[in-house]
CSV table of C-alpha atoms and ligand atoms in Angstrom, one decimal:
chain,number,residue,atom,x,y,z
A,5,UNK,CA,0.0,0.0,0.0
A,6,UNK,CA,1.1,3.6,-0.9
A,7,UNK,CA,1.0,5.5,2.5
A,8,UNK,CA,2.4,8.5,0.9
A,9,UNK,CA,-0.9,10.3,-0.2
A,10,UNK,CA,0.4,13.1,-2.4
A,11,UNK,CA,2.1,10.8,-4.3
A,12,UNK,CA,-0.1,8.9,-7.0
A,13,UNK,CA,-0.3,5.1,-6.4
A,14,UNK,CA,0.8,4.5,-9.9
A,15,UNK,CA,4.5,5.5,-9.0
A,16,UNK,CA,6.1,3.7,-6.6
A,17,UNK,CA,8.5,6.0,-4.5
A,18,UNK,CA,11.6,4.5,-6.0
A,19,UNK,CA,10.8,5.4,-9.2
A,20,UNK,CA,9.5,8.9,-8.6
A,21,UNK,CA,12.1,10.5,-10.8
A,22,UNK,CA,12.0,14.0,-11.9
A,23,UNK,CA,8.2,13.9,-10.9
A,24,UNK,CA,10.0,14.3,-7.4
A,25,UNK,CA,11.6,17.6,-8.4
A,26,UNK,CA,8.0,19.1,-9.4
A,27,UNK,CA,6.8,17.7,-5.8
A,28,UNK,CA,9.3,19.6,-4.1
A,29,UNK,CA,9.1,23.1,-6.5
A,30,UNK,CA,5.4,22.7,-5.5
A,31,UNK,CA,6.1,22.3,-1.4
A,32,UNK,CA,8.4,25.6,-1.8
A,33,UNK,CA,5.8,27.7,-3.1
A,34,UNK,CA,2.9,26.7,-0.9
A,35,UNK,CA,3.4,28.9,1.7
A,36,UNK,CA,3.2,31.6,0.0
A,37,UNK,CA,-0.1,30.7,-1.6
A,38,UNK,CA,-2.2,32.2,1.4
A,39,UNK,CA,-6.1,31.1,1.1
A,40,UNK,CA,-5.8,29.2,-2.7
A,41,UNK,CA,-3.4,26.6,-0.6
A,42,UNK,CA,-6.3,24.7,0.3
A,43,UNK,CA,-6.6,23.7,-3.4
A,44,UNK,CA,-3.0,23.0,-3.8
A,45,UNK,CA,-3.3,18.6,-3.4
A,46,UNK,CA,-4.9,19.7,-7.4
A,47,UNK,CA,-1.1,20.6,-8.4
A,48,UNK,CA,0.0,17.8,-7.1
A,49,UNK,CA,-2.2,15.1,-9.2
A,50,UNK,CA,-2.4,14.9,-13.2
A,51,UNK,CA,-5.9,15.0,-13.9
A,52,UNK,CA,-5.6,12.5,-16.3
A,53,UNK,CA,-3.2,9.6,-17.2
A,54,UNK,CA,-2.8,8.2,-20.1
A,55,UNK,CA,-0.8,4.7,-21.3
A,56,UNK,CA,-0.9,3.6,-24.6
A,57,UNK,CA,0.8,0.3,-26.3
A,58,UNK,CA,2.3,1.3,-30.1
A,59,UNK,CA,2.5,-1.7,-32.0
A,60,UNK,CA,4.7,-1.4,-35.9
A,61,UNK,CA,5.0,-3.5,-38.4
A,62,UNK,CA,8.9,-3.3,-38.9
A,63,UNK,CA,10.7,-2.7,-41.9
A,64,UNK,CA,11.4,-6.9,-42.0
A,65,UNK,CA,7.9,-8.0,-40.7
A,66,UNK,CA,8.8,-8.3,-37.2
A,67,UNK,CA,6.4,-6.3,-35.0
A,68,UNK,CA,7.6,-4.2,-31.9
A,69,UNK,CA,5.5,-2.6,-29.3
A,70,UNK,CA,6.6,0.5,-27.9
A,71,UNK,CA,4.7,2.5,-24.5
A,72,UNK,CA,3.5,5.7,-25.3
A,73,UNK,CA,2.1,8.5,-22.8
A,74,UNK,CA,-0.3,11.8,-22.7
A,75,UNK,CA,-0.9,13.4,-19.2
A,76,UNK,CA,-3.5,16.0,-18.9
A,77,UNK,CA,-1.8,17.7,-15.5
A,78,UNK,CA,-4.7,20.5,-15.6
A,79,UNK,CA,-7.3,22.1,-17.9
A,80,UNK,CA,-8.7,24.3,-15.2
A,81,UNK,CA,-7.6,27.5,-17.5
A,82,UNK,CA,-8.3,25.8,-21.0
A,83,UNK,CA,-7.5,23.0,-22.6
A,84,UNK,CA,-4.2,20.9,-22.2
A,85,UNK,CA,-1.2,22.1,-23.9
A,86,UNK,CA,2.3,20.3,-24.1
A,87,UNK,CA,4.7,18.6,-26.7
A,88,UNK,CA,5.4,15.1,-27.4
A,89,UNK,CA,9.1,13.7,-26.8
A,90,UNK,CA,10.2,10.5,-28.5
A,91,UNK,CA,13.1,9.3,-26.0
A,92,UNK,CA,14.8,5.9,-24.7
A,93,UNK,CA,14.8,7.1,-21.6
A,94,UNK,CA,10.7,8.5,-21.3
A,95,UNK,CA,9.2,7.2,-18.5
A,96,UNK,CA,5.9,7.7,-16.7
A,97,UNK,CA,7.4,10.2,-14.0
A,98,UNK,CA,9.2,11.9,-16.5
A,99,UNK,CA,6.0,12.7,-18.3
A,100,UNK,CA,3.9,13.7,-15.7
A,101,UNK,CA,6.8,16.1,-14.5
A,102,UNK,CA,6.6,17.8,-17.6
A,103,UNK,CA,2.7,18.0,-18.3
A,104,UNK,CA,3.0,19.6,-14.5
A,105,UNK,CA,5.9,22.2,-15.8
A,106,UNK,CA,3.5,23.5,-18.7
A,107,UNK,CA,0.8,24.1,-16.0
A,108,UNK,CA,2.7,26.4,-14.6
A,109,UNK,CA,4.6,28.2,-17.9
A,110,UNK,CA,1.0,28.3,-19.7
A,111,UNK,CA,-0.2,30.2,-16.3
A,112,UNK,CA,3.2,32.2,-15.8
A,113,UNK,CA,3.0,33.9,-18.7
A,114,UNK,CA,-0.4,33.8,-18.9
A,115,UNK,CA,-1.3,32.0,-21.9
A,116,UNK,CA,-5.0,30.5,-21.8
A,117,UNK,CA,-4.1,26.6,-21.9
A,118,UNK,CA,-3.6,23.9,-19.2
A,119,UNK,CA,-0.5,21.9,-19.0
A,120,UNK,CA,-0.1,18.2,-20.9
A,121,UNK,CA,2.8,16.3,-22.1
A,122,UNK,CA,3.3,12.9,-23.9
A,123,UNK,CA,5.7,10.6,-25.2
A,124,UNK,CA,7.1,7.2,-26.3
A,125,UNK,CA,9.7,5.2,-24.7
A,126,UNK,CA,11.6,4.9,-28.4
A,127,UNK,CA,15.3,6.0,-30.0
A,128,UNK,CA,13.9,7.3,-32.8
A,129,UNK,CA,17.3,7.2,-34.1
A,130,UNK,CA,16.8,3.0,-34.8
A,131,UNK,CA,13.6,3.5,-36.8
A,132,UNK,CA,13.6,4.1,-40.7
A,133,UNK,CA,11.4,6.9,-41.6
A,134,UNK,CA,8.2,4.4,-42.5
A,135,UNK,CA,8.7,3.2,-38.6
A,136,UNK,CA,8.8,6.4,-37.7
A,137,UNK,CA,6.0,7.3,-39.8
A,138,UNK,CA,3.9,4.3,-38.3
A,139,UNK,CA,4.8,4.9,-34.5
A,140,UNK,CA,3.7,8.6,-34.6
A,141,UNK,CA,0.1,7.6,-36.6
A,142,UNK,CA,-0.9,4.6,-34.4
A,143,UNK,CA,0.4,6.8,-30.9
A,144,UNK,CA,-1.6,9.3,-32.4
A,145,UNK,CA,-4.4,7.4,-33.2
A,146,UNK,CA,-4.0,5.8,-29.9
A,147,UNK,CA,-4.2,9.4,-27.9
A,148,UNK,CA,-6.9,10.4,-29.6
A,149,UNK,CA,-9.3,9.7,-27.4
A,150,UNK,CA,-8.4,12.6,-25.4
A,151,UNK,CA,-6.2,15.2,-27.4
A,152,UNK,CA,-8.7,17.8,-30.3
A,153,UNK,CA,-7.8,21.5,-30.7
A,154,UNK,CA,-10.4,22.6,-27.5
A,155,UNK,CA,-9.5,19.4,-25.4
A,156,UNK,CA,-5.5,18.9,-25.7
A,157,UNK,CA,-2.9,20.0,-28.2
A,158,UNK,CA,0.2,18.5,-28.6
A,159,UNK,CA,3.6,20.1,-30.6
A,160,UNK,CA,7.0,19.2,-31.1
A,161,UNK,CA,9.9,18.6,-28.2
A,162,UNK,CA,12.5,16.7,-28.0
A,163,UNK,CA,13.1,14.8,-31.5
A,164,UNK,CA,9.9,15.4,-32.8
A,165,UNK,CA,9.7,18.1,-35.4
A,166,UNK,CA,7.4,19.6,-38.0
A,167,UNK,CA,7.3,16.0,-39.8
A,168,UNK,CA,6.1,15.1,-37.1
A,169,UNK,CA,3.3,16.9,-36.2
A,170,UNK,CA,1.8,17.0,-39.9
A,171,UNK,CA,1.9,13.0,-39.4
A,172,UNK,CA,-0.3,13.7,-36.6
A,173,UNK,CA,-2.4,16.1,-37.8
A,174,UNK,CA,-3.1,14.2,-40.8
A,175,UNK,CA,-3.3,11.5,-38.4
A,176,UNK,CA,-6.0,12.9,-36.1
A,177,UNK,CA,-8.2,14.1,-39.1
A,178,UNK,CA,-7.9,11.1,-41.1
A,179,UNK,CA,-9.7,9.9,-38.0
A,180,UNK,CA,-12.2,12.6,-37.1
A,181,UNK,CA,-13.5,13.3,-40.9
A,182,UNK,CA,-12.4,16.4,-41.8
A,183,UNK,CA,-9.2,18.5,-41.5
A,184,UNK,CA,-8.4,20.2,-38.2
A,185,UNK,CA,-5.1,22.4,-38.4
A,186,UNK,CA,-5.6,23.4,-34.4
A,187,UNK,CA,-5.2,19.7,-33.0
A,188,UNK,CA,-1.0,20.5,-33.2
A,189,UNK,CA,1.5,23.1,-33.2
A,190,UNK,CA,4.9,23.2,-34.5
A,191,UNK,CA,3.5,22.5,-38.1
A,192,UNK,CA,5.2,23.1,-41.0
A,193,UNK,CA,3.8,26.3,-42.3
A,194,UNK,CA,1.9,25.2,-45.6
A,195,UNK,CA,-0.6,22.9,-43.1
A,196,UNK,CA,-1.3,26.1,-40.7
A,197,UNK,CA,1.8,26.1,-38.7
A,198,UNK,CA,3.3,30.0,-37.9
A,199,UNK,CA,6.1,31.4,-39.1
A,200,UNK,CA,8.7,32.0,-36.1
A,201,UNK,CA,7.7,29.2,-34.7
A,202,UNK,CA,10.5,26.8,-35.1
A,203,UNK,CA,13.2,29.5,-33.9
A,204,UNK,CA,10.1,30.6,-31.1
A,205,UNK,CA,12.0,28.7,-27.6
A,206,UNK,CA,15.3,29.7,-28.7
A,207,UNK,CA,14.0,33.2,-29.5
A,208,UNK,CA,12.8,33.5,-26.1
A,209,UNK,CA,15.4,31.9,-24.2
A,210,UNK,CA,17.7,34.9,-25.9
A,211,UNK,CA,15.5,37.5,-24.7
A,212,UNK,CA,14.8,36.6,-21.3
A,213,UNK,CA,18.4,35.5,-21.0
A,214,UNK,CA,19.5,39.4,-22.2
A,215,UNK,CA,16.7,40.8,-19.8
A,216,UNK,CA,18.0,39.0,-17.2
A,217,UNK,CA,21.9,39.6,-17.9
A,218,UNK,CA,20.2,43.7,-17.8
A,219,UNK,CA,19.4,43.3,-14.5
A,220,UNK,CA,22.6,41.9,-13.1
A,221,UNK,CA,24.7,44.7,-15.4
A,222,UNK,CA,25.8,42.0,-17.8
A,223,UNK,CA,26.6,43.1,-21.5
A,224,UNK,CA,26.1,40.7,-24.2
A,225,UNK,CA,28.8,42.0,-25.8
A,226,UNK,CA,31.5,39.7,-25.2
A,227,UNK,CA,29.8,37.4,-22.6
A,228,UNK,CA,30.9,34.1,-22.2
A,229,UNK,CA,28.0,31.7,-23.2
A,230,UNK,CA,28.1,27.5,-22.2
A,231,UNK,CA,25.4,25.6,-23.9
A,232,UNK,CA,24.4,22.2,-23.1
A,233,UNK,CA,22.2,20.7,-25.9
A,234,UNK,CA,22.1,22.4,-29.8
A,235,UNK,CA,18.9,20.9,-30.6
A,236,UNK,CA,15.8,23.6,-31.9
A,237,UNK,CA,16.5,24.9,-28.2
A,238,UNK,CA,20.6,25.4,-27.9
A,239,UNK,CA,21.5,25.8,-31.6
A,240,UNK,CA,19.0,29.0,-32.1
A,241,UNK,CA,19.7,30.7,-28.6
A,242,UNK,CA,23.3,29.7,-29.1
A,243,UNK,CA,23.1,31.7,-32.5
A,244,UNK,CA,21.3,34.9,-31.4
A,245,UNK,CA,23.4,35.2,-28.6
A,246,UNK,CA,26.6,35.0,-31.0
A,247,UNK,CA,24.7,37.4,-33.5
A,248,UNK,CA,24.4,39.9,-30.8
A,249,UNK,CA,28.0,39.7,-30.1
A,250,UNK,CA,28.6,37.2,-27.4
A,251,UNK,CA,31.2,34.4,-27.3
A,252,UNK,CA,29.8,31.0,-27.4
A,253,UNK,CA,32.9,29.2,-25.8
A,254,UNK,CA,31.5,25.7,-24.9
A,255,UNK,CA,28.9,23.3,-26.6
A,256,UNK,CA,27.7,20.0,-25.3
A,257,UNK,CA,25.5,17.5,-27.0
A,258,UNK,CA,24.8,13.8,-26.4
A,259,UNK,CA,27.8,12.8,-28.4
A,260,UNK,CA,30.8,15.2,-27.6
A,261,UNK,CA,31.8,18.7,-26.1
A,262,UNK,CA,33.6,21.4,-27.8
A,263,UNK,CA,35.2,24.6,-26.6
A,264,UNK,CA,37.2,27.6,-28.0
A,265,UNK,CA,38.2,30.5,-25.6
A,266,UNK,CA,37.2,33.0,-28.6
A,267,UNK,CA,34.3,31.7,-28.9
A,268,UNK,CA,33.2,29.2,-31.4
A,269,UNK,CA,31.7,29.7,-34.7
A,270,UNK,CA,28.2,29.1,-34.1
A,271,UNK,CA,27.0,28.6,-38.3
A,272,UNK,CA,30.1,26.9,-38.8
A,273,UNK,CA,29.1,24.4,-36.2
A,274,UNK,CA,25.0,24.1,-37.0
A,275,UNK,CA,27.0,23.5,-40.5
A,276,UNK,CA,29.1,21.1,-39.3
A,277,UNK,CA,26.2,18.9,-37.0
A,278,UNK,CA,23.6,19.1,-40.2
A,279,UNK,CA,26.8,16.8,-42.1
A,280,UNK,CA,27.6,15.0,-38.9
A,281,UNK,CA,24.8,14.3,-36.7
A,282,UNK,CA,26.9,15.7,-33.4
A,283,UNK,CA,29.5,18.4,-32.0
A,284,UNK,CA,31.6,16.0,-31.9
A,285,UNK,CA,34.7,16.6,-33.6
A,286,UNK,CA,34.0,19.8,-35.2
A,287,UNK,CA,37.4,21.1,-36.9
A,288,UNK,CA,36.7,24.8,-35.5
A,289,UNK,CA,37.3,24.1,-31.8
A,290,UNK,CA,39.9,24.8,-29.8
A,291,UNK,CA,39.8,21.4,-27.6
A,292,UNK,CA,37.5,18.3,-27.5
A,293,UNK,CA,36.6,18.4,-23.9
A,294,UNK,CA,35.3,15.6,-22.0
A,295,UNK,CA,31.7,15.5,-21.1
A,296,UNK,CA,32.6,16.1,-17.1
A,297,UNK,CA,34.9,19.0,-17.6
A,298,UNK,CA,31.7,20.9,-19.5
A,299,UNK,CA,30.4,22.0,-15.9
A,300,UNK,CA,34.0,23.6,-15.4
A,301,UNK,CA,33.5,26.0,-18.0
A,302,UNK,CA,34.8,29.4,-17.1
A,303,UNK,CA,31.4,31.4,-18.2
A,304,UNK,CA,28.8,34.3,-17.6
A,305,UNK,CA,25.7,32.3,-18.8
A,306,UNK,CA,25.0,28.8,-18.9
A,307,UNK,CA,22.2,27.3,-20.7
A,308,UNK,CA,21.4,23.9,-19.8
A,309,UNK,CA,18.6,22.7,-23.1
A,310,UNK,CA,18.8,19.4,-23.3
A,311,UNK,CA,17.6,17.2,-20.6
A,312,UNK,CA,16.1,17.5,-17.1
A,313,UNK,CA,18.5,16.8,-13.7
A,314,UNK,CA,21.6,18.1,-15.5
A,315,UNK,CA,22.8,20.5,-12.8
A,316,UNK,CA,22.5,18.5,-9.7
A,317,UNK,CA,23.8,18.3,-5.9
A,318,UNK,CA,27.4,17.1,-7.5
A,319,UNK,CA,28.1,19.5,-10.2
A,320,UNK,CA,26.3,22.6,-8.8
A,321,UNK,CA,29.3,23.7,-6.6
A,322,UNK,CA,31.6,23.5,-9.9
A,323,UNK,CA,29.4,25.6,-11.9
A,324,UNK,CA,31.4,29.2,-12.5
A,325,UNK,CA,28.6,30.5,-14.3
A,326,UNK,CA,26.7,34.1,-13.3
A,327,UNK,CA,23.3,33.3,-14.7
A,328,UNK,CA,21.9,30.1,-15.6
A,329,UNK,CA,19.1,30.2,-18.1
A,330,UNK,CA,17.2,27.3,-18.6
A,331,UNK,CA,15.9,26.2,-22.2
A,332,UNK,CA,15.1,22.6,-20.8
A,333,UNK,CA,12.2,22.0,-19.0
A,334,UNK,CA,13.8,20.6,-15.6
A,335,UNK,CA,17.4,20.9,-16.0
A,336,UNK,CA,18.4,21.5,-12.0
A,337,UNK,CA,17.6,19.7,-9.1
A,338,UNK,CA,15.5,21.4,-6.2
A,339,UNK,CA,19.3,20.8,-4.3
A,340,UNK,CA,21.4,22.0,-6.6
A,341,UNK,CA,19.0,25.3,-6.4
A,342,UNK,CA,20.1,25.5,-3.2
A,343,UNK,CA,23.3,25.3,-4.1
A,344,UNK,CA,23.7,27.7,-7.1
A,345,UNK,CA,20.7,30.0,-4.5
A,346,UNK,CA,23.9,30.5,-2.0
A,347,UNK,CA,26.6,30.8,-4.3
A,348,UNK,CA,24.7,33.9,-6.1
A,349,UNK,CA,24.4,32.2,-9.2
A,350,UNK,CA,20.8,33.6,-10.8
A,351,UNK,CA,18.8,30.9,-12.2
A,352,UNK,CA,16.0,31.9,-14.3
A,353,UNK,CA,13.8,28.7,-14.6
A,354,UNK,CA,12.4,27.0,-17.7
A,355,UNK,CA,8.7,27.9,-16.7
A,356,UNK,CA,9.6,31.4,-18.2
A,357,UNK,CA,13.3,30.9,-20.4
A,358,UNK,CA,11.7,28.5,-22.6
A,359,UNK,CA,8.5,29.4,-22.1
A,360,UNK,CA,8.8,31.3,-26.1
A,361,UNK,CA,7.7,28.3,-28.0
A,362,UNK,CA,4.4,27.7,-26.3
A,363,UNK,CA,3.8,31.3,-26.3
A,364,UNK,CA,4.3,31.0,-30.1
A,365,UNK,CA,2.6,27.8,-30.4
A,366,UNK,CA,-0.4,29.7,-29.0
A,367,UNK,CA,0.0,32.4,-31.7
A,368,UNK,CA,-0.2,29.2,-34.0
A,369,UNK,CA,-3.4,28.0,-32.5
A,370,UNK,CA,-4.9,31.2,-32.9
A,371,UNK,CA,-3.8,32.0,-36.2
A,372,UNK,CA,-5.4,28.4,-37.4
A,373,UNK,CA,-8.9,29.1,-35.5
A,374,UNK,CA,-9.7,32.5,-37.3
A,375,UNK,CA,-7.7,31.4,-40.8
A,376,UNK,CA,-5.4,34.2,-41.1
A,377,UNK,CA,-1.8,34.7,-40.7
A,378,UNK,CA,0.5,37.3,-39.3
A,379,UNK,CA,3.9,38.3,-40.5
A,380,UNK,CA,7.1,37.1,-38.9
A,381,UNK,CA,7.6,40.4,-37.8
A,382,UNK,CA,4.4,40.6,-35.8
A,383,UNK,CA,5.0,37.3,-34.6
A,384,UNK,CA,8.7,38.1,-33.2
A,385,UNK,CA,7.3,41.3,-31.7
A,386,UNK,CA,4.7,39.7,-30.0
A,387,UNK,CA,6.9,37.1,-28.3
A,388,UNK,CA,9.5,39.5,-27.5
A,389,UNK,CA,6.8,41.4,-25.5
A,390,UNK,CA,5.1,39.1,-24.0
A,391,UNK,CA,8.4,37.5,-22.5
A,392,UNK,CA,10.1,40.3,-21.2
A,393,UNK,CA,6.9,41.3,-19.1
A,394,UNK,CA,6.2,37.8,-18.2
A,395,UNK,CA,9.8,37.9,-17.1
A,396,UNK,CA,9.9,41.4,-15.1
A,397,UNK,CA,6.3,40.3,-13.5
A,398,UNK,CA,7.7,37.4,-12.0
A,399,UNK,CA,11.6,38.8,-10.8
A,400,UNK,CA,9.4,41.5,-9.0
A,401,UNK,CA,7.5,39.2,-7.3
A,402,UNK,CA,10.9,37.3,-6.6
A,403,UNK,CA,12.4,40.8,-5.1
A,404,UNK,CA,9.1,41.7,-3.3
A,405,UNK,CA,9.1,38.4,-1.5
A,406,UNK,CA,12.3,37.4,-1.2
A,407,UNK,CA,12.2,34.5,-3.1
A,408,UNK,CA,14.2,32.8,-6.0
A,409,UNK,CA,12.7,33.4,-9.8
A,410,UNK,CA,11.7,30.0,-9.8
A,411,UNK,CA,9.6,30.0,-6.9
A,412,UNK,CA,7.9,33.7,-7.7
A,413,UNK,CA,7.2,31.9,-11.3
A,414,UNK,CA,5.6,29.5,-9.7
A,415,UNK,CA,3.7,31.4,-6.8
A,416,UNK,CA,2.3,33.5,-10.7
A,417,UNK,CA,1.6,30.0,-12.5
A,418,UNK,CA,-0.2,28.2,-9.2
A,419,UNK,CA,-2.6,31.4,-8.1
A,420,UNK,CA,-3.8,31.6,-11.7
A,421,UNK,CA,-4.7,27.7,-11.9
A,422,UNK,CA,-5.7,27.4,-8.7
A,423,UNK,CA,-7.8,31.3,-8.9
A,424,UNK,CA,-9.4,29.5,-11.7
A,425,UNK,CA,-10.0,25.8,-9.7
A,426,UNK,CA,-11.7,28.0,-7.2
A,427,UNK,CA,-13.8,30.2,-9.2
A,428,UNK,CA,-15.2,26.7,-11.2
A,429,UNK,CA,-15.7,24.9,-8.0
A,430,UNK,CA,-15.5,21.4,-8.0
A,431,UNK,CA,-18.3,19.6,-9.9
A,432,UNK,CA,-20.8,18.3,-9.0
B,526,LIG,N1,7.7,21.3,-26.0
B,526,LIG,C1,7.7,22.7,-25.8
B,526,LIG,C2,7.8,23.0,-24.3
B,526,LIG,O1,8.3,22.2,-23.5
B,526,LIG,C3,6.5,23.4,-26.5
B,526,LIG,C4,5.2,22.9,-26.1
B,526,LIG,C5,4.1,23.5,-27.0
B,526,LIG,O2,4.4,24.4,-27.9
B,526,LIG,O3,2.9,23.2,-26.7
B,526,LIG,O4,7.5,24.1,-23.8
């Protein structure tokens, strides 16, 4: 029997994972939630779960199953709103962890959507493209029971992509009997999908990461930048920061770590992984460095975008960074927020540094509803707006209450959700 009540039966305690980390984000901002705390057990439980087997037909007539996910973490604002992740390493906690993150971004900056998430337990990287094809139709086909552009609306994360989504948009209206652009984002933009949208996360991690280096007296100009992924998130901050004149002296991906003290050639490099898959060897940098050595980095800004639980109790101390800015959803453990809290590192958390790409999926949504498009200008004007208030909103709640950016982001995301719980009242 599971006699820990706030945790949901279906996850044993061992295997609580980064769904732990959320827990304990949530605990920190509770007392600070005044009356709405009596509503806070909702945080603290998806509303809905999810599990789906995806059989394929291989490539050689074998079939493989695979386990798919979509948690529904809340709707109390609007519908659910999240990507999809194809991963090895996806697992239940993981999931619900990140449907319970966009809760709080959608709600922290304010955009009018719950928080959802899904995923399959795959290396996409094994599949041929027909695989691939056939896992993302029968996942979507399974999920769509509960996804539809007013019930839950998935988009890409991480290595899922515009192919991706027009697979499951075709997918979901194959299915449903006529065509319905608003049941994904992140489409490619001849089905519906917005321009800006692919550059939209990175975009925004750039601009909250600028407002933020403002507010310590950081210039971009010459800053030192470490980035840890160089997926859609990494590579395009990595790029505007370069464009704007910072050095980019340390890149990480899953396969190797580069560094050049004069900063690297970002285009050179995105050049360099579109021919070789990875970082890995790239002719331009200065030393190959081993993956451990990455945390080392002499830098002013680190951007952890690849996984969550990067930055943990054992690196944290190492870190000789001034600002961490996290495009990842999850990147650093509650303890190594301690950590980097008392040695006056500033950590802006993913609920608002990559909080551009939903804002822009959004735009996307509501650009397929009425049938007309904006500009990319519009579109880039609008996100750099909306981030930077969304971002000065939530560091003067941090100052007022004394409290780290992470927990004032989530004080903003939990009294919206749980201002709207309350003002619905529980049915019946
Ligand atoms: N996967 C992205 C995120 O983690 C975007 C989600 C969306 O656009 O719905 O925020």
């Amino acid at each position: 029997m599971n006699t820990h009540h706030e945790i949901p039966s279906y996850l044993t305690p061992t295997e609580i994972g980064p769904w732990g980390d959320y827990i304990e984000q949530i605990e920190r901002v509770t007392p600070y939630l005044g009356s709405l705390s009596r509503w806070v057990e909702t945080m603290k439980r998806p509303k809905r779960v999810l599990i789906v087997d995806v059989p394929i037909e291989r490539d050689n007539g074998t079939i493989t199953h695979f386990e798919g996910y979509r948690v529904q973490h809340n709707t109390s604002r609007g519908p659910g709103k999240g990507g999809v992740r194809f991963h090895q390493n996806v697992t239940l906690s993981e999931v619900m962890a990140l449907s319970a993150w966009m809760t709080i971004k959608n709600a922290a900056v304010n955009v009018p959507f719950g928080g959802a998430k899904g995923g399959i337990r795959v290396d996409p990287k094994t599949l041929s493209l027909g695989e691939l094809q056939r896992m993302t139709r029968r996942y979507t086909s399974e999920i769509g029971i509960i996804i539809g552009p007013n019930k839950d609306i998935p988009a890409p994360d991480v290595n899922t992509n515009e192919q991706t989504m027009a697979w499951m948009m075709d997918t979901y209206s194959m299915n449903e009997g006529s065509t319905s652009t608003g049941v994904v984002t992140g489409k490619p933009i001849s089905l519906g999908g917005s321009l800006g949208r692919r550059e939209a996360t990175g975009r925004g991690v750039f601009v909250v990461g600028a407002e933020a280096a403002n507010t310590i007296g950081l210039a971009i100009p010459g800053a030192r930048i470490a980035v840890q992924g160089f997926g859609n998130v990494g590579g395009v901050s990595a790029k505007l920061f370069a464009e704007a004149g910072a050095k980019v002296v340390a890149v990480q991906d899953h396969a190797g770590t580069v560094f050049h003290e004069n900063g690297l050639d970002v285009s050179a490099l995105q050049a360099y992984v579109t021919a070789h898959g990875s970082v890995a060897g790239f002719p331009g940098a200065e030393e190959q460095m081993s993956r451990d050595n990455f945390w080392d980095v002499q830098c002013d800004i680190m951007i952890p975008a690849a996984l969550e639980q990067q930055i943990t109790e054992s690196n944290a101390h190492r870190i000789r960074a001034k600002i961490i800015l996290e495009g990842a959803n999850g990147p650093t453990t509650p303890k190594a927020d301690d950590i980097l809290h008392d040695r006056g590192i500033l950590v802006v958390p993913d609920v608002i540094a990559n909080a551009g790409g939903v804002t822009v999926s959004y735009f996307e949504w509501v650009q397929d509803f009425s049938s007309y498009f904006w500009s990319e200008d519009e579109i880039n004007q609008r996100l750099t707006r909306l981030m930077r208030d969304a971002f000065n909103s939530v560091r003067h709640i941090a100052e007022d209450k004394k409290v780290s950016l992470r927990t004032a982001a989530f004080l903003v995301g939990c009294t919206r959700v749980l201002q709207a719980r309350e003002l619905r009242g529980l049915y019946p």
